[in-house]
Amino acid sequence: MSAETSVQSAGSFTRLRLRFRDWRGSRPFWAGLFTMLGGVPIAYFPYATLKLGTMSIAMATTAGAGSLIIGVLLFTLGLTMWFQQATRIFAGVAAIVLALVSLVVSNIGGFILGFLFALIGGALSASWAPGKPAADAGRRAASQGPAGDGGAGTAPENAAGGPGEPHPLPDPVHGAGAEDSNGGYRVG
C-alpha cells in the first residue's frame, strides 16, 4: 500500500482539504487573509450606522471616500498576495503603508482593528519565502550525506574525523586547522 492509495480511497472532502492545504502552503495565505480582513473594517466603519437601542450612531466622516479606497486597496493587495506570489514583497510593503495611512484617514485605522490586521498581513507577506518542494528536498539531502550542506567543512568518509564530522579548514594566519584550547574551531 502506498501513500497515494489512501488519498485515492479517501472521500471527496479529504481530497479537497488536501488540495487546499497544498494550495495554501505554496503562497503567503495568512498574509493575504489578514490583509483582506484589515481592509474590511477600514472601509466599513465610515459608512456604518450603529443602533444602540433607539439611538443611532453614524460614523460618517469627510474622509469616507479615502477610507473606502484604502479598504478596497487592502482587499486587492490581499488577493494579490494569494494569486501573484512574485509581487508579495511589494504587496506587503504597500499594505503596511496603507495601514499606517489609515490611522489618519479612516477613524483611527478602522478602530485599530483594521490597522492591526493590515499591518500583520503586510509584515507576513514581506517576510514570506517560498519553501522547497518536499520530494526535491529529500532527494537533495540524501545525495549530500548526513551534513546536508555538501560544502566545505565536511569530511569525506575516508578522512580522519569520520563521516559527517567537521574537517579542520586551513587557517591562512595560524596554519592548517587552527583550534582553540577547548578543541573547537574558530570562526572568522
mmCIF file of C-alpha atoms in Angstrom:
data_model
loop_
_atom_site.group_PDB
_atom_site.id
_atom_site.type_symbol
_atom_site.label_atom_id
_atom_site.label_comp_id
_atom_site.label_asym_id
_atom_site.label_seq_id
_atom_site.Cartn_x
_atom_site.Cartn_y
_atom_site.Cartn_z
ATOM 1 C CA MET A 1 0.000 0.000 0.000
ATOM 2 C CA SER A 2 1.449 3.392 -0.949
ATOM 3 C CA ALA A 3 0.750 6.920 0.192
ATOM 4 C CA GLU A 4 -1.298 7.588 -2.944
ATOM 5 C CA THR A 5 -3.641 4.685 -2.232
ATOM 6 C CA SER A 6 -5.009 6.199 0.956
ATOM 7 C CA VAL A 7 -5.624 9.543 -0.762
ATOM 8 C CA GLN A 8 -7.418 7.904 -3.689
ATOM 9 C CA SER A 9 -9.686 5.913 -1.431
ATOM 10 C CA ALA A 10 -10.451 8.942 0.744
ATOM 11 C CA GLY A 11 -13.656 10.873 0.293
ATOM 12 C CA SER A 12 -14.016 13.991 -1.787
ATOM 13 C CA PHE A 13 -13.901 16.201 1.330
ATOM 14 C CA THR A 14 -10.493 14.795 2.271
ATOM 15 C CA ARG A 15 -9.185 15.279 -1.266
ATOM 16 C CA LEU A 16 -10.436 18.872 -1.336
ATOM 17 C CA ARG A 17 -8.905 19.537 2.071
ATOM 18 C CA LEU A 18 -5.537 18.149 0.957
ATOM 19 C CA ARG A 19 -5.648 20.159 -2.282
ATOM 20 C CA PHE A 20 -6.464 23.315 -0.306
ATOM 21 C CA ARG A 21 -3.593 22.586 2.101
ATOM 22 C CA ASP A 22 -1.171 22.246 -0.831
ATOM 23 C CA TRP A 23 -2.503 25.461 -2.391
ATOM 24 C CA ARG A 24 -2.288 27.306 0.933
ATOM 25 C CA GLY A 25 1.270 26.100 1.557
ATOM 26 C CA SER A 26 2.576 27.432 -1.758
ATOM 27 C CA ARG A 27 1.685 31.087 -1.130
ATOM 28 C CA PRO A 28 1.523 33.644 1.694
ATOM 29 C CA PHE A 29 -2.002 32.565 2.625
ATOM 30 C CA TRP A 30 -2.214 34.037 6.125
ATOM 31 C CA ALA A 31 -0.681 37.303 4.963
ATOM 32 C CA GLY A 32 -3.370 37.699 2.309
ATOM 33 C CA LEU A 33 -6.135 36.738 4.717
ATOM 34 C CA PHE A 34 -5.019 39.209 7.398
ATOM 35 C CA THR A 35 -4.618 41.969 4.805
ATOM 36 C CA MET A 36 -8.106 41.387 3.413
ATOM 37 C CA LEU A 37 -9.553 41.252 6.929
ATOM 38 C CA GLY A 38 -7.825 44.561 7.640
ATOM 39 C CA GLY A 39 -9.443 46.213 4.646
ATOM 40 C CA VAL A 40 -13.000 45.334 5.728
ATOM 41 C CA PRO A 41 -13.301 47.429 8.922
ATOM 42 C CA ILE A 42 -11.365 50.313 7.389
ATOM 43 C CA ALA A 43 -13.838 50.514 4.508
ATOM 44 C CA TYR A 44 -16.949 49.628 6.533
ATOM 45 C CA PHE A 45 -16.922 51.834 9.644
ATOM 46 C CA PRO A 46 -17.091 55.260 7.932
ATOM 47 C CA TYR A 47 -20.334 54.195 6.220
ATOM 48 C CA ALA A 48 -21.843 52.213 9.104
ATOM 49 C CA THR A 49 -24.809 53.324 11.167
ATOM 50 C CA LEU A 50 -24.832 51.602 14.528
ATOM 51 C CA LYS A 51 -28.024 51.281 16.602
ATOM 52 C CA LEU A 52 -27.879 51.419 20.387
ATOM 53 C CA GLY A 53 -31.483 50.947 21.464
ATOM 54 C CA THR A 54 -33.377 53.867 19.952
ATOM 55 C CA MET A 55 -30.266 55.929 19.346
ATOM 56 C CA SER A 56 -28.424 55.610 16.034
ATOM 57 C CA ILE A 57 -24.749 56.443 15.739
ATOM 58 C CA ALA A 58 -23.434 57.407 12.308
ATOM 59 C CA MET A 59 -19.685 57.320 11.803
ATOM 60 C CA ALA A 60 -19.835 59.255 8.522
ATOM 61 C CA THR A 61 -16.794 61.481 8.155
ATOM 62 C CA THR A 62 -15.363 63.662 5.441
ATOM 63 C CA ALA A 63 -12.718 61.009 4.854
ATOM 64 C CA GLY A 64 -15.247 58.338 3.853
ATOM 65 C CA ALA A 65 -14.007 58.159 0.264
ATOM 66 C CA GLY A 66 -10.396 57.834 1.421
ATOM 67 C CA SER A 67 -11.385 55.048 3.791
ATOM 68 C CA LEU A 68 -13.208 53.214 1.046
ATOM 69 C CA ILE A 69 -10.217 53.498 -1.279
ATOM 70 C CA ILE A 70 -7.799 52.253 1.402
ATOM 71 C CA GLY A 71 -10.101 49.348 2.291
ATOM 72 C CA VAL A 72 -10.541 48.274 -1.336
ATOM 73 C CA LEU A 73 -6.795 48.560 -1.968
ATOM 74 C CA LEU A 74 -6.020 46.415 1.078
ATOM 75 C CA PHE A 75 -8.514 43.795 -0.061
ATOM 76 C CA THR A 76 -6.961 43.846 -3.547
ATOM 77 C CA LEU A 77 -3.452 43.540 -2.111
ATOM 78 C CA GLY A 78 -4.576 40.521 -0.090
ATOM 79 C CA LEU A 79 -5.819 38.838 -3.260
ATOM 80 C CA THR A 80 -2.561 39.790 -4.987
ATOM 81 C CA MET A 81 -0.599 38.047 -2.242
ATOM 82 C CA TRP A 82 -2.588 34.881 -2.888
ATOM 83 C CA PHE A 83 -2.512 34.797 -6.677
ATOM 84 C CA GLN A 84 0.691 36.690 -7.609
ATOM 85 C CA GLN A 85 3.398 35.447 -5.258
ATOM 86 C CA ALA A 86 6.120 37.243 -7.228
ATOM 87 C CA THR A 87 4.779 40.601 -6.016
ATOM 88 C CA ARG A 88 4.476 39.575 -2.367
ATOM 89 C CA ILE A 89 7.157 41.983 -1.098
ATOM 90 C CA PHE A 90 5.645 44.966 -2.910
ATOM 91 C CA ALA A 91 2.173 43.985 -1.718
ATOM 92 C CA GLY A 92 3.419 43.598 1.846
ATOM 93 C CA VAL A 93 5.136 46.982 1.913
ATOM 94 C CA ALA A 94 2.118 48.639 0.279
ATOM 95 C CA ALA A 95 -0.189 47.039 2.868
ATOM 96 C CA ILE A 96 1.996 48.354 5.698
ATOM 97 C CA VAL A 97 1.993 51.859 4.217
ATOM 98 C CA LEU A 98 -1.790 51.797 3.690
ATOM 99 C CA ALA A 99 -2.291 50.545 7.253
ATOM 100 C CA LEU A 100 -0.259 53.473 8.567
ATOM 101 C CA VAL A 101 -2.169 55.942 6.379
ATOM 102 C CA SER A 102 -5.464 54.504 7.620
ATOM 103 C CA LEU A 103 -4.638 55.677 11.142
ATOM 104 C CA VAL A 104 -5.001 59.278 9.991
ATOM 105 C CA VAL A 105 -7.591 58.896 7.256
ATOM 106 C CA SER A 106 -10.172 56.409 8.478
ATOM 107 C CA ASN A 107 -11.317 56.539 12.096
ATOM 108 C CA ILE A 108 -8.011 55.513 13.655
ATOM 109 C CA GLY A 109 -7.485 52.709 11.168
ATOM 110 C CA GLY A 110 -10.923 51.128 11.480
ATOM 111 C CA PHE A 111 -10.821 51.480 15.277
ATOM 112 C CA ILE A 112 -7.325 49.932 15.416
ATOM 113 C CA LEU A 113 -8.756 46.570 14.296
ATOM 114 C CA GLY A 114 -8.222 47.093 10.566
ATOM 115 C CA PHE A 115 -4.869 48.755 11.177
ATOM 116 C CA LEU A 116 -3.535 45.776 13.135
ATOM 117 C CA PHE A 117 -4.818 43.180 10.667
ATOM 118 C CA ALA A 118 -3.350 45.063 7.682
ATOM 119 C CA LEU A 119 -0.045 45.665 9.464
ATOM 120 C CA ILE A 120 0.341 41.998 10.434
ATOM 121 C CA GLY A 121 -0.672 40.848 6.940
ATOM 122 C CA GLY A 122 1.822 43.191 5.286
ATOM 123 C CA ALA A 123 4.623 42.061 7.579
ATOM 124 C CA LEU A 124 3.833 38.391 6.961
ATOM 125 C CA SER A 125 3.805 38.970 3.210
ATOM 126 C CA ALA A 126 7.105 40.841 3.159
ATOM 127 C CA SER A 127 8.786 38.123 5.234
ATOM 128 C CA TRP A 128 7.304 35.068 3.488
ATOM 129 C CA ALA A 129 9.615 32.988 1.306
ATOM 130 C CA PRO A 130 8.588 30.028 -0.824
ATOM 131 C CA GLY A 131 9.650 26.658 0.530
ATOM 132 C CA LYS A 132 11.393 23.883 -1.307
ATOM 133 C CA PRO A 133 9.232 21.022 -2.594
ATOM 134 C CA ALA A 134 9.293 18.081 -0.176
ATOM 135 C CA ALA A 135 10.326 15.434 -2.729
ATOM 136 C CA ASP A 136 13.113 17.626 -4.095
ATOM 137 C CA ALA A 137 14.418 18.478 -0.615
ATOM 138 C CA GLY A 138 14.522 14.805 0.402
ATOM 139 C CA ARG A 139 16.399 13.825 -2.741
ATOM 140 C CA ARG A 140 18.894 16.678 -2.256
ATOM 141 C CA ALA A 141 19.513 15.781 1.408
ATOM 142 C CA ALA A 142 20.095 12.114 0.527
ATOM 143 C CA SER A 143 22.641 12.974 -2.161
ATOM 144 C CA GLN A 144 24.623 15.309 0.106
ATOM 145 C CA GLY A 145 25.040 12.960 3.033
ATOM 146 C CA PRO A 146 24.442 13.444 6.739
ATOM 147 C CA ALA A 147 25.721 17.032 6.969
ATOM 148 C CA GLY A 148 23.168 18.214 4.414
ATOM 149 C CA ASP A 149 25.128 21.153 3.049
ATOM 150 C CA GLY A 150 27.714 19.289 0.956
ATOM 151 C CA GLY A 151 30.028 22.283 1.094
ATOM 152 C CA ALA A 152 33.403 22.942 2.643
ATOM 153 C CA GLY A 153 33.876 21.962 6.241
ATOM 154 C CA THR A 154 32.604 18.392 5.932
ATOM 155 C CA ALA A 155 34.956 15.497 5.708
ATOM 156 C CA PRO A 156 34.678 12.713 3.190
ATOM 157 C CA GLU A 157 34.012 9.275 4.667
ATOM 158 C CA ASN A 158 37.634 8.178 4.398
ATOM 159 C CA ALA A 159 39.021 11.256 6.210
ATOM 160 C CA ALA A 160 40.370 11.149 9.742
ATOM 161 C CA GLY A 161 37.309 12.558 11.515
ATOM 162 C CA GLY A 162 34.703 10.065 10.261
ATOM 163 C CA PRO A 163 31.656 10.667 8.147
ATOM 164 C CA GLY A 164 29.825 13.968 8.649
ATOM 165 C CA GLU A 165 32.192 15.396 11.265
ATOM 166 C CA PRO A 166 33.736 18.816 10.664
ATOM 167 C CA HIS A 167 37.050 18.822 8.921
ATOM 168 C CA PRO A 168 39.585 21.456 10.004
ATOM 169 C CA LEU A 169 39.883 24.046 7.266
ATOM 170 C CA PRO A 170 43.249 25.710 6.664
ATOM 171 C CA ASP A 171 43.637 28.988 8.538
ATOM 172 C CA PRO A 172 45.726 31.416 6.444
ATOM 173 C CA VAL A 173 47.058 33.229 9.517
ATOM 174 C CA HIS A 174 47.701 30.464 12.085
ATOM 175 C CA GLY A 175 48.266 27.459 9.876
ATOM 176 C CA ALA A 176 46.211 24.435 8.970
ATOM 177 C CA GLY A 177 43.254 23.690 11.228
ATOM 178 C CA ALA A 178 43.832 26.298 13.940
ATOM 179 C CA GLU A 179 41.986 25.124 17.050
ATOM 180 C CA ASP A 180 41.068 26.838 20.306
ATOM 181 C CA SER A 181 42.229 25.403 23.592
ATOM 182 C CA ASN A 182 38.858 23.745 24.086
ATOM 183 C CA GLY A 183 39.180 21.781 20.835
ATOM 184 C CA GLY A 184 36.618 23.879 18.938
ATOM 185 C CA TYR A 185 37.368 25.627 15.701
ATOM 186 C CA ARG A 186 37.471 29.376 15.487
ATOM 187 C CA VAL A 187 35.116 31.132 13.152
ATOM 188 C CA GLY A 188 36.152 34.349 11.428
#
